[in-house]
């Protein structure tokens, strides 16, 4: 994602240990320690500038949210929102999705959001797609029973790939929508990419799925 270089990104990140856990040691994160209230935990992987997770956290104080992003240049924008108006139930983590099983215990989360994930169109890069079997296996480990994956993208190739990957896993599809904005969905919170691509006329696809019960932890 193209972002203006934020000059003091590192300082902002390092100056906010409660909000950004830049876990260089790959120690497990003690979730109970970061949130004052114990309640369901929803995470978004690849938050970009963080509008989606910030809005969601503000609207849902009875859920704890963790926003994960691998690039300083993106997460620092989300951090700026948090600095302006902190939210008790939102924690930001600068990390690569690949490392999440090293950073969190099994059965930690109730929901994973993936919004407009990088498509990695070349076949040889398929393993980097956040809906590749390898990542689904990791989400299964990290999610509690009945935990869900909520995925949105404008990219139809990535969407088709993801539907197949999820069916083959096998996971159970709860809902699938090839034109989210044409249906009745007042609850939908648009991400930055969603606003941009839907304005350009691209349809937004959404998939909600869960692991079959006998598969969980
Ligand atoms: N969700 C935002 C941004 C989408 S762009 C929106 O919809 O507007 C995809 C984002 O995912 C980028 O910010 C990218 O840095 C981040 N990302 C890609 N791969 C990642 C990974 N493996 N771990 C964490 N973040 C990742």
PDB file of C-alpha atoms and ligand atoms in Angstrom:
ATOM      1  CA  UNK A   1       0.000   0.000   0.000  1.00  0.00           C
ATOM      2  CA  UNK A   2       1.321   3.430  -0.898  1.00  0.00           C
ATOM      3  CA  UNK A   3       1.653   5.730   2.060  1.00  0.00           C
ATOM      4  CA  UNK A   4       3.348   9.006   2.676  1.00  0.00           C
ATOM      5  CA  UNK A   5       6.469   8.463   4.720  1.00  0.00           C
ATOM      6  CA  UNK A   6       5.753   9.335   8.330  1.00  0.00           C
ATOM      7  CA  UNK A   7       8.901  10.943   9.645  1.00  0.00           C
ATOM      8  CA  UNK A   8       8.608  10.001  13.279  1.00  0.00           C
ATOM      9  CA  UNK A   9       6.973   6.589  12.761  1.00  0.00           C
ATOM     10  CA  UNK A  10       9.531   4.687  14.843  1.00  0.00           C
ATOM     11  CA  UNK A  11       9.383   7.167  17.710  1.00  0.00           C
ATOM     12  CA  UNK A  12       5.574   7.099  17.724  1.00  0.00           C
ATOM     13  CA  UNK A  13       5.575   3.321  17.768  1.00  0.00           C
ATOM     14  CA  UNK A  14       8.238   2.900  20.405  1.00  0.00           C
ATOM     15  CA  UNK A  15       6.691   5.596  22.579  1.00  0.00           C
ATOM     16  CA  UNK A  16       3.416   3.651  22.833  1.00  0.00           C
ATOM     17  CA  UNK A  17       4.207   0.267  24.315  1.00  0.00           C
ATOM     18  CA  UNK A  18       0.599  -0.355  25.366  1.00  0.00           C
ATOM     19  CA  UNK A  19      -0.642   0.186  21.852  1.00  0.00           C
ATOM     20  CA  UNK A  20       2.052  -1.309  19.714  1.00  0.00           C
ATOM     21  CA  UNK A  21       3.720  -4.459  20.820  1.00  0.00           C
ATOM     22  CA  UNK A  22       6.763  -4.695  18.640  1.00  0.00           C
ATOM     23  CA  UNK A  23       7.615  -8.158  19.778  1.00  0.00           C
ATOM     24  CA  UNK A  24      11.173  -8.721  18.670  1.00  0.00           C
ATOM     25  CA  UNK A  25      11.724 -11.637  21.040  1.00  0.00           C
ATOM     26  CA  UNK A  26       8.730 -13.557  19.707  1.00  0.00           C
ATOM     27  CA  UNK A  27       7.515 -14.160  23.245  1.00  0.00           C
ATOM     28  CA  UNK A  28       3.862 -15.121  23.658  1.00  0.00           C
ATOM     29  CA  UNK A  29       1.626 -12.142  24.263  1.00  0.00           C
ATOM     30  CA  UNK A  30      -0.389 -12.298  27.463  1.00  0.00           C
ATOM     31  CA  UNK A  31      -3.781 -11.108  26.196  1.00  0.00           C
ATOM     32  CA  UNK A  32      -5.301 -10.904  29.663  1.00  0.00           C
ATOM     33  CA  UNK A  33      -2.606  -8.441  30.530  1.00  0.00           C
ATOM     34  CA  UNK A  34      -3.257  -6.025  27.667  1.00  0.00           C
ATOM     35  CA  UNK A  35      -7.015  -5.656  28.056  1.00  0.00           C
ATOM     36  CA  UNK A  36      -8.594  -4.510  31.296  1.00  0.00           C
ATOM     37  CA  UNK A  37     -11.823  -6.460  30.652  1.00  0.00           C
ATOM     38  CA  UNK A  38     -11.924 -10.112  29.640  1.00  0.00           C
ATOM     39  CA  UNK A  39     -14.301 -10.439  26.683  1.00  0.00           C
ATOM     40  CA  UNK A  40     -14.320 -11.934  23.157  1.00  0.00           C
ATOM     41  CA  UNK A  41     -11.328 -11.085  20.988  1.00  0.00           C
ATOM     42  CA  UNK A  42     -11.558 -10.197  17.321  1.00  0.00           C
ATOM     43  CA  UNK A  43      -8.442  -9.549  15.270  1.00  0.00           C
ATOM     44  CA  UNK A  44      -7.850  -7.942  11.896  1.00  0.00           C
ATOM     45  CA  UNK A  45      -4.764  -8.980   9.947  1.00  0.00           C
ATOM     46  CA  UNK A  46      -3.406  -6.283   7.618  1.00  0.00           C
ATOM     47  CA  UNK A  47      -5.215  -3.253   9.033  1.00  0.00           C
ATOM     48  CA  UNK A  48      -3.525  -0.702   6.753  1.00  0.00           C
ATOM     49  CA  UNK A  49      -4.406   2.721   8.139  1.00  0.00           C
ATOM     50  CA  UNK A  50      -6.857   1.112  10.554  1.00  0.00           C
ATOM     51  CA  UNK A  51     -10.171   2.824   9.826  1.00  0.00           C
ATOM     52  CA  UNK A  52     -12.109  -0.461   9.885  1.00  0.00           C
ATOM     53  CA  UNK A  53     -10.804  -1.832  13.173  1.00  0.00           C
ATOM     54  CA  UNK A  54     -10.911   1.545  14.895  1.00  0.00           C
ATOM     55  CA  UNK A  55     -14.569   2.118  13.911  1.00  0.00           C
ATOM     56  CA  UNK A  56     -15.496  -1.446  14.831  1.00  0.00           C
ATOM     57  CA  UNK A  57     -13.812  -1.153  18.235  1.00  0.00           C
ATOM     58  CA  UNK A  58     -15.563   2.133  18.925  1.00  0.00           C
ATOM     59  CA  UNK A  59     -18.950   0.646  18.028  1.00  0.00           C
ATOM     60  CA  UNK A  60     -18.412  -2.570  20.011  1.00  0.00           C
ATOM     61  CA  UNK A  61     -17.038  -1.862  23.487  1.00  0.00           C
ATOM     62  CA  UNK A  62     -17.963  -5.402  24.629  1.00  0.00           C
ATOM     63  CA  UNK A  63     -15.428  -6.956  22.284  1.00  0.00           C
ATOM     64  CA  UNK A  64     -11.654  -6.607  22.493  1.00  0.00           C
ATOM     65  CA  UNK A  65      -9.879  -5.949  19.200  1.00  0.00           C
ATOM     66  CA  UNK A  66      -6.328  -6.509  18.068  1.00  0.00           C
ATOM     67  CA  UNK A  67      -5.241  -4.783  14.851  1.00  0.00           C
ATOM     68  CA  UNK A  68      -2.220  -6.416  13.234  1.00  0.00           C
ATOM     69  CA  UNK A  69      -0.102  -4.848  10.500  1.00  0.00           C
ATOM     70  CA  UNK A  70       3.392  -5.630   9.309  1.00  0.00           C
ATOM     71  CA  UNK A  71       4.455  -2.181   8.089  1.00  0.00           C
ATOM     72  CA  UNK A  72       5.363   0.732  10.340  1.00  0.00           C
ATOM     73  CA  UNK A  73       4.315   3.186   7.635  1.00  0.00           C
ATOM     74  CA  UNK A  74       0.733   1.868   7.734  1.00  0.00           C
ATOM     75  CA  UNK A  75       0.264   1.085  11.414  1.00  0.00           C
ATOM     76  CA  UNK A  76       1.515   4.505  12.414  1.00  0.00           C
ATOM     77  CA  UNK A  77      -1.572   6.011  10.744  1.00  0.00           C
ATOM     78  CA  UNK A  78      -3.812   3.781  12.845  1.00  0.00           C
ATOM     79  CA  UNK A  79      -1.788   4.741  15.879  1.00  0.00           C
ATOM     80  CA  UNK A  80      -2.411   8.419  15.210  1.00  0.00           C
ATOM     81  CA  UNK A  81      -6.177   7.778  15.520  1.00  0.00           C
ATOM     82  CA  UNK A  82      -5.631   5.910  18.768  1.00  0.00           C
ATOM     83  CA  UNK A  83      -3.501   8.717  20.160  1.00  0.00           C
ATOM     84  CA  UNK A  84      -6.216  11.281  19.316  1.00  0.00           C
ATOM     85  CA  UNK A  85      -8.944   9.179  20.903  1.00  0.00           C
ATOM     86  CA  UNK A  86      -7.739   6.096  22.818  1.00  0.00           C
ATOM     87  CA  UNK A  87     -10.009   3.061  23.067  1.00  0.00           C
ATOM     88  CA  UNK A  88      -9.725   0.654  26.001  1.00  0.00           C
ATOM     89  CA  UNK A  89     -10.693  -2.292  23.812  1.00  0.00           C
ATOM     90  CA  UNK A  90      -8.245  -1.764  20.943  1.00  0.00           C
ATOM     91  CA  UNK A  91      -4.654  -2.898  20.825  1.00  0.00           C
ATOM     92  CA  UNK A  92      -2.367  -2.544  17.827  1.00  0.00           C
ATOM     93  CA  UNK A  93       0.355  -5.012  17.031  1.00  0.00           C
ATOM     94  CA  UNK A  94       3.111  -4.535  14.496  1.00  0.00           C
ATOM     95  CA  UNK A  95       3.820  -8.053  13.338  1.00  0.00           C
ATOM     96  CA  UNK A  96       3.797 -10.302  10.307  1.00  0.00           C
ATOM     97  CA  UNK A  97       0.841 -12.697  10.124  1.00  0.00           C
ATOM     98  CA  UNK A  98       3.384 -15.480   9.626  1.00  0.00           C
ATOM     99  CA  UNK A  99       4.518 -15.090  13.225  1.00  0.00           C
ATOM    100  CA  UNK A 100       1.125 -15.120  14.940  1.00  0.00           C
ATOM    101  CA  UNK A 101       1.325 -18.693  16.184  1.00  0.00           C
ATOM    102  CA  UNK A 102       4.612 -17.788  17.876  1.00  0.00           C
ATOM    103  CA  UNK A 103       3.023 -14.693  19.439  1.00  0.00           C
ATOM    104  CA  UNK A 104      -0.331 -16.028  20.684  1.00  0.00           C
ATOM    105  CA  UNK A 105      -1.474 -19.164  22.491  1.00  0.00           C
ATOM    106  CA  UNK A 106      -3.918 -21.552  20.820  1.00  0.00           C
ATOM    107  CA  UNK A 107      -7.628 -20.770  21.271  1.00  0.00           C
ATOM    108  CA  UNK A 108      -6.998 -17.068  21.850  1.00  0.00           C
ATOM    109  CA  UNK A 109      -9.373 -15.442  19.347  1.00  0.00           C
ATOM    110  CA  UNK A 110     -13.061 -15.523  18.429  1.00  0.00           C
ATOM    111  CA  UNK A 111     -12.877 -13.949  15.004  1.00  0.00           C
ATOM    112  CA  UNK A 112     -10.305 -13.099  12.326  1.00  0.00           C
ATOM    113  CA  UNK A 113     -10.965 -10.320   9.813  1.00  0.00           C
ATOM    114  CA  UNK A 114      -9.050 -10.213   6.533  1.00  0.00           C
ATOM    115  CA  UNK A 115      -9.798  -7.113   4.488  1.00  0.00           C
ATOM    116  CA  UNK A 116      -8.381  -6.498   1.016  1.00  0.00           C
ATOM    117  CA  UNK A 117      -5.409  -8.738   1.672  1.00  0.00           C
ATOM    118  CA  UNK A 118      -2.504  -8.614  -0.759  1.00  0.00           C
ATOM    119  CA  UNK A 119      -3.522 -10.785  -3.764  1.00  0.00           C
ATOM    120  CA  UNK A 120      -0.097 -12.243  -4.609  1.00  0.00           C
ATOM    121  CA  UNK A 121      -1.274 -13.079  -8.178  1.00  0.00           C
ATOM    122  CA  UNK A 122       1.681 -15.251  -9.205  1.00  0.00           C
ATOM    123  CA  UNK A 123       1.185 -18.974  -8.559  1.00  0.00           C
ATOM    124  CA  UNK A 124       4.635 -19.263  -7.056  1.00  0.00           C
ATOM    125  CA  UNK A 125       3.576 -16.762  -4.375  1.00  0.00           C
ATOM    126  CA  UNK A 126       0.327 -18.555  -3.460  1.00  0.00           C
ATOM    127  CA  UNK A 127       1.729 -19.510  -0.059  1.00  0.00           C
ATOM    128  CA  UNK A 128       1.847 -15.829   0.888  1.00  0.00           C
ATOM    129  CA  UNK A 129      -1.905 -15.338   0.405  1.00  0.00           C
ATOM    130  CA  UNK A 130      -3.555 -14.955   3.791  1.00  0.00           C
ATOM    131  CA  UNK A 131      -6.172 -17.555   2.792  1.00  0.00           C
ATOM    132  CA  UNK A 132      -3.619 -20.209   1.822  1.00  0.00           C
ATOM    133  CA  UNK A 133      -3.991 -23.592   3.590  1.00  0.00           C
ATOM    134  CA  UNK A 134      -0.956 -22.779   5.734  1.00  0.00           C
ATOM    135  CA  UNK A 135      -2.643 -19.640   7.143  1.00  0.00           C
ATOM    136  CA  UNK A 136      -6.026 -21.369   7.554  1.00  0.00           C
ATOM    137  CA  UNK A 137      -4.276 -24.000   9.658  1.00  0.00           C
ATOM    138  CA  UNK A 138      -2.788 -21.264  11.810  1.00  0.00           C
ATOM    139  CA  UNK A 139      -6.163 -19.492  12.225  1.00  0.00           C
ATOM    140  CA  UNK A 140      -7.728 -22.810  13.232  1.00  0.00           C
ATOM    141  CA  UNK A 141      -5.190 -23.135  15.999  1.00  0.00           C
ATOM    142  CA  UNK A 142      -5.624 -19.555  17.157  1.00  0.00           C
ATOM    143  CA  UNK A 143      -9.426 -19.514  17.057  1.00  0.00           C
ATOM    144  CA  UNK A 144     -11.716 -20.878  19.735  1.00  0.00           C
ATOM    145  CA  UNK A 145     -14.603 -23.232  18.924  1.00  0.00           C
ATOM    146  CA  UNK A 146     -17.038 -21.601  16.495  1.00  0.00           C
ATOM    147  CA  UNK A 147     -14.507 -18.888  15.729  1.00  0.00           C
ATOM    148  CA  UNK A 148     -15.069 -17.245  12.355  1.00  0.00           C
ATOM    149  CA  UNK A 149     -13.089 -15.823   9.468  1.00  0.00           C
ATOM    150  CA  UNK A 150     -14.565 -12.734   7.785  1.00  0.00           C
ATOM    151  CA  UNK A 151     -12.940 -11.921   4.471  1.00  0.00           C
ATOM    152  CA  UNK A 152     -13.601  -9.034   2.053  1.00  0.00           C
ATOM    153  CA  UNK A 153     -11.883  -8.201  -1.219  1.00  0.00           C
ATOM    154  CA  UNK A 154     -12.508  -6.553  -4.569  1.00  0.00           C
ATOM    155  CA  UNK A 155     -10.049  -8.950  -6.196  1.00  0.00           C
ATOM    156  CA  UNK A 156     -12.102 -11.682  -7.830  1.00  0.00           C
ATOM    157  CA  UNK A 157      -9.132 -13.978  -8.495  1.00  0.00           C
ATOM    158  CA  UNK A 158      -8.094 -13.867  -4.852  1.00  0.00           C
ATOM    159  CA  UNK A 159     -11.719 -14.319  -3.810  1.00  0.00           C
ATOM    160  CA  UNK A 160     -12.221 -17.421  -5.991  1.00  0.00           C
ATOM    161  CA  UNK A 161      -8.933 -18.859  -4.778  1.00  0.00           C
ATOM    162  CA  UNK A 162      -9.969 -18.213  -1.173  1.00  0.00           C
ATOM    163  CA  UNK A 163     -13.410 -19.793  -1.576  1.00  0.00           C
ATOM    164  CA  UNK A 164     -11.733 -22.935  -2.946  1.00  0.00           C
ATOM    165  CA  UNK A 165      -9.056 -22.950  -0.294  1.00  0.00           C
ATOM    166  CA  UNK A 166     -11.686 -22.605   2.450  1.00  0.00           C
ATOM    167  CA  UNK A 167     -13.940 -25.328   1.001  1.00  0.00           C
ATOM    168  CA  UNK A 168     -10.989 -27.684   0.445  1.00  0.00           C
ATOM    169  CA  UNK A 169      -9.637 -27.164   3.965  1.00  0.00           C
ATOM    170  CA  UNK A 170     -12.502 -28.134   4.759  1.00  0.00           C
ATOM    171  CA  UNK A 171     -14.217 -25.231   6.497  1.00  0.00           C
ATOM    172  CA  UNK A 172     -17.901 -24.472   6.621  1.00  0.00           C
ATOM    173  CA  UNK A 173     -19.067 -21.421   4.660  1.00  0.00           C
ATOM    174  CA  UNK A 174     -21.608 -19.374   6.612  1.00  0.00           C
ATOM    175  CA  UNK A 175     -22.233 -16.765   3.932  1.00  0.00           C
ATOM    176  CA  UNK A 176     -20.857 -15.697   0.599  1.00  0.00           C
ATOM    177  CA  UNK A 177     -21.626 -12.483  -1.270  1.00  0.00           C
ATOM    178  CA  UNK A 178     -20.274 -11.409  -4.656  1.00  0.00           C
ATOM    179  CA  UNK A 179     -21.656  -7.870  -4.404  1.00  0.00           C
ATOM    180  CA  UNK A 180     -21.776  -6.835  -0.788  1.00  0.00           C
ATOM    181  CA  UNK A 181     -22.776  -3.234  -1.423  1.00  0.00           C
ATOM    182  CA  UNK A 182     -25.850  -4.187  -3.461  1.00  0.00           C
ATOM    183  CA  UNK A 183     -27.333  -6.101  -0.536  1.00  0.00           C
ATOM    184  CA  UNK A 184     -28.864  -4.880   2.658  1.00  0.00           C
ATOM    185  CA  UNK A 185     -25.909  -4.522   5.014  1.00  0.00           C
ATOM    186  CA  UNK A 186     -26.189  -1.459   7.183  1.00  0.00           C
ATOM    187  CA  UNK A 187     -23.685  -3.018   9.555  1.00  0.00           C
ATOM    188  CA  UNK A 188     -20.866  -3.038   6.985  1.00  0.00           C
ATOM    189  CA  UNK A 189     -17.893  -0.835   7.878  1.00  0.00           C
ATOM    190  CA  UNK A 190     -15.938   0.199   4.816  1.00  0.00           C
ATOM    191  CA  UNK A 191     -12.163  -0.095   4.883  1.00  0.00           C
ATOM    192  CA  UNK A 192      -9.949   2.457   3.127  1.00  0.00           C
ATOM    193  CA  UNK A 193      -9.397   0.056   0.189  1.00  0.00           C
ATOM    194  CA  UNK A 194     -13.111  -0.737   0.052  1.00  0.00           C
ATOM    195  CA  UNK A 195     -13.984   2.943  -0.332  1.00  0.00           C
ATOM    196  CA  UNK A 196     -11.391   3.416  -3.021  1.00  0.00           C
ATOM    197  CA  UNK A 197     -12.202   0.314  -5.097  1.00  0.00           C
ATOM    198  CA  UNK A 198     -15.976   0.548  -4.815  1.00  0.00           C
ATOM    199  CA  UNK A 199     -15.794   4.180  -6.025  1.00  0.00           C
ATOM    200  CA  UNK A 200     -13.889   2.872  -9.046  1.00  0.00           C
ATOM    201  CA  UNK A 201     -16.807   0.507  -9.760  1.00  0.00           C
ATOM    202  CA  UNK A 202     -15.332  -2.736  -8.435  1.00  0.00           C
ATOM    203  CA  UNK A 203     -17.751  -5.099  -6.702  1.00  0.00           C
ATOM    204  CA  UNK A 204     -16.909  -6.062  -3.162  1.00  0.00           C
ATOM    205  CA  UNK A 205     -16.910  -9.778  -2.313  1.00  0.00           C
ATOM    206  CA  UNK A 206     -17.407 -11.090   1.196  1.00  0.00           C
ATOM    207  CA  UNK A 207     -17.032 -14.531   2.691  1.00  0.00           C
ATOM    208  CA  UNK A 208     -17.749 -15.648   6.253  1.00  0.00           C
ATOM    209  CA  UNK A 209     -16.605 -19.123   7.282  1.00  0.00           C
ATOM    210  CA  UNK A 210     -15.908 -21.209  10.347  1.00  0.00           C
ATOM    211  CA  UNK A 211     -14.002 -24.338  11.183  1.00  0.00           C
ATOM    212  CA  UNK A 212     -16.047 -27.465  11.627  1.00  0.00           C
ATOM    213  CA  UNK A 213     -16.527 -28.132  15.311  1.00  0.00           C
ATOM    214  CA  UNK A 214     -14.638 -31.406  15.555  1.00  0.00           C
ATOM    215  CA  UNK A 215     -11.565 -29.678  14.076  1.00  0.00           C
ATOM    216  CA  UNK A 216     -11.065 -27.125  16.821  1.00  0.00           C
ATOM    217  CA  UNK A 217      -8.467 -27.415  19.573  1.00  0.00           C
TER     218      UNK A 217
HETATM  219  N1  LIG B   1      -7.235  -3.684   5.379  1.00  0.00           N
HETATM  220  C1  LIG B   1      -6.862  -2.401   4.800  1.00  0.00           C
HETATM  221  C2  LIG B   1      -5.539  -2.492   4.032  1.00  0.00           C
HETATM  222  C3  LIG B   1      -5.525  -3.467   2.890  1.00  0.00           C
HETATM  223  S1  LIG B   1      -3.934  -3.551   2.066  1.00  0.00           S
HETATM  224  C4  LIG B   1      -7.979  -1.906   3.901  1.00  0.00           C
HETATM  225  O1  LIG B   1      -8.831  -2.715   3.503  1.00  0.00           O
HETATM  226  O2  LIG B   1      -8.010  -0.715   3.589  1.00  0.00           O
HETATM  227  C5  LIG B   1      -3.255  -4.987   2.826  1.00  0.00           C
HETATM  228  C6  LIG B   1      -2.550  -4.651   4.123  1.00  0.00           C
HETATM  229  O3  LIG B   1      -2.122  -5.859   4.719  1.00  0.00           O
HETATM  230  C7  LIG B   1      -1.283  -3.795   3.939  1.00  0.00           C
HETATM  231  O4  LIG B   1      -1.298  -2.724   4.857  1.00  0.00           O
HETATM  232  C8  LIG B   1      -0.157  -4.776   4.220  1.00  0.00           C
HETATM  233  O5  LIG B   1       0.993  -4.143   4.762  1.00  0.00           O
HETATM  234  C9  LIG B   1      -0.801  -5.718   5.196  1.00  0.00           C
HETATM  235  N2  LIG B   1      -0.216  -7.056   5.173  1.00  0.00           N
HETATM  236  C10 LIG B   1       0.039  -7.797   4.083  1.00  0.00           C
HETATM  237  N3  LIG B   1       0.578  -8.982   4.425  1.00  0.00           N
HETATM  238  C11 LIG B   1       0.644  -8.983   5.777  1.00  0.00           C
HETATM  239  C12 LIG B   1       1.125  -9.919   6.718  1.00  0.00           C
HETATM  240  N4  LIG B   1       1.661 -11.087   6.314  1.00  0.00           N
HETATM  241  N5  LIG B   1       1.062  -9.620   8.021  1.00  0.00           N
HETATM  242  C13 LIG B   1       0.541  -8.430   8.432  1.00  0.00           C
HETATM  243  N6  LIG B   1       0.087  -7.488   7.586  1.00  0.00           N
HETATM  244  C14 LIG B   1       0.131  -7.764   6.267  1.00  0.00           C
END
